[in-house]
Amino acid sequence: MRRLSQGARLVLATHNPGKVRELADLLQPHGVEVVSAGALGLPEPEEDAPDFAGNARLKALAAAIGSGLPALADDSGFSAAALGGAPGVLSARWAGPQKNFTMAMERVHREMAGSADDRAWFTCALCMAWPDGETATFLGRVEGTVVWPPRGAHGFGYDPIFVPLGGMRTYGEMDPAHKHATSHRARAMAQALLSCFLPA
Ligand code: IMP
């Protein structure tokens, strides 16, 4: 598989500032120069694939072809067992055009309607794409539970209602460095780093 060379420029194919921050943090030791799709003025493609891997691939390809640079895209989401895995690929859409995650978390709570099944998980698909159309996709997942009410001001999205297995704190309460080292995104990134990046 193709690898990024030391000092290469890499487009982070996302307009989500929370993801840009986490991905840039994870890549910081690996000698690539990152620039976000937003900073390059690249359009956001329609995320109409049925799963995380498909959406990550279409975002990475759009950014790589649009910029002429290798691109890394993240498609991720929060799933509750009591909701049959929802919101899942619709995690961003549950927050509406205003990206109101207070509303999205309230919807999770409301639709769970006091269910005794509090299992939840985050999934992340990362896709590396090159301007000639080659792609490689990596998946990471973290299991945990849904809590209510939301707790903590760190992170983004559904972080305040998720406690990873074995922990006490929500992702919103956790030191960001700890979340970044152990999250679904970190797990997918560990595989991407092995396959596509030079060792740190
Ligand atoms: P998309 O991948 O751009 O479709 O958006 C995924 C959505 O899932 C984000 O907007 C967040 O709501 C949610 N999400 C993904 N990863 C995380 C995370 O690490 N913490 C909290 N929410 C997340």
Short mmCIF file of C-alpha atoms and ligand atoms in Angstrom, two decimals:
data_model
loop_
_atom_site.label_atom_id
_atom_site.label_comp_id
_atom_site.label_asym_id
_atom_site.label_seq_id
_atom_site.Cartn_x
_atom_site.Cartn_y
_atom_site.Cartn_z
CA MET A 1 0.00 0.00 0.00
CA ARG A 2 1.12 3.56 -0.73
CA ARG A 3 2.59 5.60 2.13
CA LEU A 4 2.81 9.31 2.74
CA SER A 5 6.35 10.64 2.62
CA GLN A 6 7.86 12.74 5.41
CA GLY A 7 6.72 16.37 5.14
CA ALA A 8 3.85 15.53 2.73
CA ARG A 9 0.77 17.76 2.75
CA LEU A 10 -2.41 15.99 3.73
CA VAL A 11 -5.95 17.36 3.44
CA LEU A 12 -8.24 16.59 6.38
CA ALA A 13 -11.47 16.07 4.46
CA THR A 14 -13.86 17.47 7.05
CA HIS A 15 -15.52 20.77 7.88
CA ASN A 16 -16.10 19.70 11.51
CA PRO A 17 -13.71 21.68 13.78
CA GLY A 18 -13.91 18.98 16.52
CA LYS A 19 -12.69 16.33 14.09
CA VAL A 20 -10.00 18.61 12.61
CA ARG A 21 -8.65 19.14 16.14
CA GLU A 22 -8.62 15.44 17.02
CA LEU A 23 -7.17 14.28 13.68
CA ALA A 24 -4.47 16.98 13.72
CA ASP A 25 -3.56 15.94 17.29
CA LEU A 26 -3.33 12.28 16.32
CA LEU A 27 -1.16 13.08 13.28
CA GLN A 28 1.06 15.64 15.00
CA PRO A 29 3.96 13.21 15.71
CA HIS A 30 3.97 11.74 12.19
CA GLY A 31 5.66 14.42 10.10
CA VAL A 32 2.84 15.43 7.77
CA GLU A 33 1.59 18.95 7.20
CA VAL A 34 -2.20 19.01 7.60
CA VAL A 35 -4.64 21.44 6.05
CA SER A 36 -8.42 21.22 6.39
CA ALA A 37 -10.89 20.96 3.49
CA GLY A 38 -12.61 24.02 4.98
CA ALA A 39 -9.40 26.07 4.87
CA LEU A 40 -8.92 25.11 1.19
CA GLY A 41 -12.51 26.14 0.41
CA LEU A 42 -13.39 22.64 -0.86
CA PRO A 43 -17.15 21.93 -1.07
CA GLU A 44 -18.73 19.38 1.29
CA PRO A 45 -20.00 16.39 -0.73
CA GLU A 46 -23.46 14.90 -0.06
CA GLU A 47 -22.97 12.04 2.46
CA ASP A 48 -25.42 9.62 0.91
CA ALA A 49 -23.69 6.26 1.40
CA PRO A 50 -25.50 3.73 3.63
CA ASP A 51 -22.56 3.19 6.00
CA PHE A 52 -19.60 4.91 7.68
CA ALA A 53 -17.00 3.39 5.32
CA GLY A 54 -18.90 4.51 2.21
CA ASN A 55 -19.29 8.08 3.48
CA ALA A 56 -15.62 8.29 4.53
CA ARG A 57 -14.59 7.09 1.07
CA LEU A 58 -16.72 9.60 -0.82
CA LYS A 59 -15.48 12.50 1.36
CA ALA A 60 -11.81 11.46 1.03
CA LEU A 61 -12.06 11.02 -2.75
CA ALA A 62 -13.84 14.37 -3.22
CA ALA A 63 -11.11 16.17 -1.24
CA ALA A 64 -8.21 14.34 -2.93
CA ILE A 65 -9.57 14.94 -6.43
CA GLY A 66 -10.59 18.53 -5.61
CA SER A 67 -7.21 19.46 -4.12
CA GLY A 68 -4.76 17.24 -6.02
CA LEU A 69 -3.35 16.18 -2.62
CA PRO A 70 -3.74 13.00 -0.55
CA ALA A 71 -6.73 13.32 1.75
CA LEU A 72 -7.94 11.68 4.95
CA ALA A 73 -11.66 11.61 5.77
CA ASP A 74 -13.46 10.59 8.92
CA ASP A 75 -17.04 9.39 9.03
CA SER A 76 -18.20 8.53 12.47
CA GLY A 77 -21.17 8.42 14.74
CA PHE A 78 -22.87 7.47 17.93
CA SER A 79 -25.12 4.41 18.25
CA ALA A 80 -27.51 3.33 21.00
CA ALA A 81 -28.45 -0.35 21.25
CA ALA A 82 -31.97 0.53 22.46
CA LEU A 83 -32.47 2.50 19.23
CA GLY A 84 -31.28 -0.33 16.97
CA GLY A 85 -27.97 1.49 16.37
CA ALA A 86 -29.48 4.93 15.68
CA PRO A 87 -28.53 7.68 15.17
CA GLY A 88 -25.46 5.92 13.59
CA VAL A 89 -24.69 7.35 10.13
CA LEU A 90 -27.35 9.99 10.81
CA SER A 91 -25.55 11.32 13.93
CA ALA A 92 -24.75 14.71 12.37
CA ARG A 93 -28.24 15.00 10.83
CA TRP A 94 -29.99 14.47 14.19
CA ALA A 95 -28.44 17.79 15.23
CA GLY A 96 -30.19 19.61 12.35
CA PRO A 97 -28.81 22.42 10.20
CA GLN A 98 -27.90 24.43 13.32
CA LYS A 99 -25.66 21.52 14.50
CA ASN A 100 -27.52 21.59 17.80
CA PHE A 101 -26.17 18.59 19.74
CA THR A 102 -28.13 19.48 22.88
CA MET A 103 -31.22 18.78 20.79
CA ALA A 104 -29.68 15.59 19.30
CA MET A 105 -28.78 14.24 22.77
CA GLU A 106 -32.29 15.07 24.03
CA ARG A 107 -33.72 13.10 21.11
CA VAL A 108 -31.58 10.06 22.03
CA HIS A 109 -32.82 10.32 25.62
CA ARG A 110 -36.45 10.80 24.58
CA GLU A 111 -36.46 7.92 22.07
CA MET A 112 -34.78 5.58 24.56
CA ALA A 113 -37.83 6.23 26.75
CA GLY A 114 -36.27 4.85 29.91
CA SER A 115 -35.07 1.61 28.25
CA ALA A 116 -33.02 -0.60 30.59
CA ASP A 117 -30.60 -1.28 27.71
CA ASP A 118 -28.03 1.51 28.04
CA ARG A 119 -25.37 0.02 25.72
CA ALA A 120 -23.90 2.46 23.22
CA TRP A 121 -20.88 2.75 20.95
CA PHE A 122 -18.97 5.15 18.76
CA THR A 123 -17.77 4.03 15.32
CA CYS A 124 -15.17 5.72 13.14
CA ALA A 125 -14.26 4.97 9.53
CA LEU A 126 -11.13 6.67 8.24
CA CYS A 127 -10.40 6.68 4.53
CA MET A 128 -7.12 7.71 2.90
CA ALA A 129 -7.50 8.71 -0.74
CA TRP A 130 -4.98 9.73 -3.39
CA PRO A 131 -5.77 12.04 -6.31
CA ASP A 132 -5.60 9.10 -8.78
CA GLY A 133 -8.52 7.41 -6.98
CA GLU A 134 -6.69 4.83 -4.83
CA THR A 135 -8.28 4.48 -1.37
CA ALA A 136 -7.77 2.56 1.87
CA THR A 137 -10.35 2.40 4.69
CA PHE A 138 -9.88 1.62 8.41
CA LEU A 139 -12.52 1.08 11.13
CA GLY A 140 -12.43 1.71 14.88
CA ARG A 141 -15.12 1.22 17.53
CA VAL A 142 -15.45 1.92 21.27
CA GLU A 143 -18.16 0.34 23.42
CA GLY A 144 -19.76 2.02 26.40
CA THR A 145 -23.03 3.24 27.91
CA VAL A 146 -25.42 6.17 27.47
CA VAL A 147 -25.85 8.40 30.53
CA TRP A 148 -28.39 11.11 31.28
CA PRO A 149 -28.16 14.04 31.94
CA PRO A 150 -25.20 15.11 29.74
CA ARG A 151 -21.96 15.73 31.67
CA GLY A 152 -18.80 17.71 30.82
CA ALA A 153 -17.80 20.51 28.49
CA HIS A 154 -14.90 18.92 26.58
CA GLY A 155 -15.10 17.32 23.16
CA PHE A 156 -18.00 17.69 20.75
CA GLY A 157 -21.16 16.04 19.48
CA TYR A 158 -22.48 13.25 21.72
CA ASP A 159 -19.43 13.22 24.04
CA PRO A 160 -21.38 14.38 27.17
CA ILE A 161 -23.70 11.32 27.15
CA PHE A 162 -21.13 8.56 26.50
CA VAL A 163 -19.08 6.70 29.12
CA PRO A 164 -16.61 4.19 27.61
CA LEU A 165 -16.59 0.68 29.14
CA GLY A 166 -14.49 0.45 32.28
CA GLY A 167 -14.62 4.22 32.87
CA MET A 168 -16.61 6.60 35.08
CA ARG A 169 -16.31 9.85 33.15
CA THR A 170 -18.10 10.82 29.97
CA TYR A 171 -16.00 11.77 26.94
CA GLY A 172 -17.16 15.32 27.76
CA GLU A 173 -15.58 15.12 31.25
CA MET A 174 -12.43 13.30 30.20
CA ASP A 175 -9.10 15.00 29.65
CA PRO A 176 -9.08 15.43 25.82
CA ALA A 177 -5.61 13.83 25.58
CA HIS A 178 -7.02 10.65 27.17
CA LYS A 179 -10.00 10.57 24.81
CA HIS A 180 -7.72 11.16 21.79
CA ALA A 181 -5.48 8.26 22.84
CA THR A 182 -8.28 5.71 23.32
CA SER A 183 -11.26 6.71 21.14
CA HIS A 184 -12.84 5.02 18.10
CA ARG A 185 -10.94 7.61 16.04
CA ALA A 186 -7.63 6.68 17.72
CA ARG A 187 -8.30 2.99 17.02
CA ALA A 188 -8.99 3.58 13.33
CA MET A 189 -6.01 5.94 13.16
CA ALA A 190 -3.66 3.32 14.66
CA GLN A 191 -4.38 1.09 11.66
CA ALA A 192 -4.15 3.96 9.15
CA LEU A 193 -0.79 4.97 10.61
CA LEU A 194 0.57 1.44 10.26
CA SER A 195 -0.55 1.16 6.66
CA CYS A 196 -0.22 4.65 5.18
CA PHE A 197 2.17 6.75 7.28
CA LEU A 198 5.85 6.61 8.05
CA PRO A 199 6.72 5.61 11.65
CA ALA A 200 6.91 8.58 14.08
P1 IMP B 1 -20.13 12.92 10.09
O1 IMP B 1 -19.09 11.85 10.22
O2 IMP B 1 -19.57 14.19 9.55
O3 IMP B 1 -21.36 12.44 9.43
O4 IMP B 1 -20.55 13.35 11.56
C1 IMP B 1 -20.49 12.45 12.59
C2 IMP B 1 -21.21 12.98 13.81
O5 IMP B 1 -21.10 11.93 14.78
C3 IMP B 1 -20.55 14.18 14.44
O6 IMP B 1 -21.12 15.38 14.03
C4 IMP B 1 -20.83 13.92 15.92
O7 IMP B 1 -22.11 14.29 16.20
C5 IMP B 1 -20.83 12.42 16.04
N1 IMP B 1 -19.50 11.98 16.50
C6 IMP B 1 -18.54 11.36 15.79
N2 IMP B 1 -17.45 11.16 16.53
C7 IMP B 1 -17.73 11.70 17.73
C8 IMP B 1 -16.97 11.83 18.92
O8 IMP B 1 -15.80 11.44 19.04
N3 IMP B 1 -17.59 12.42 19.93
C9 IMP B 1 -18.88 12.89 19.86
N4 IMP B 1 -19.61 12.81 18.78
C10 IMP B 1 -19.04 12.21 17.71
#
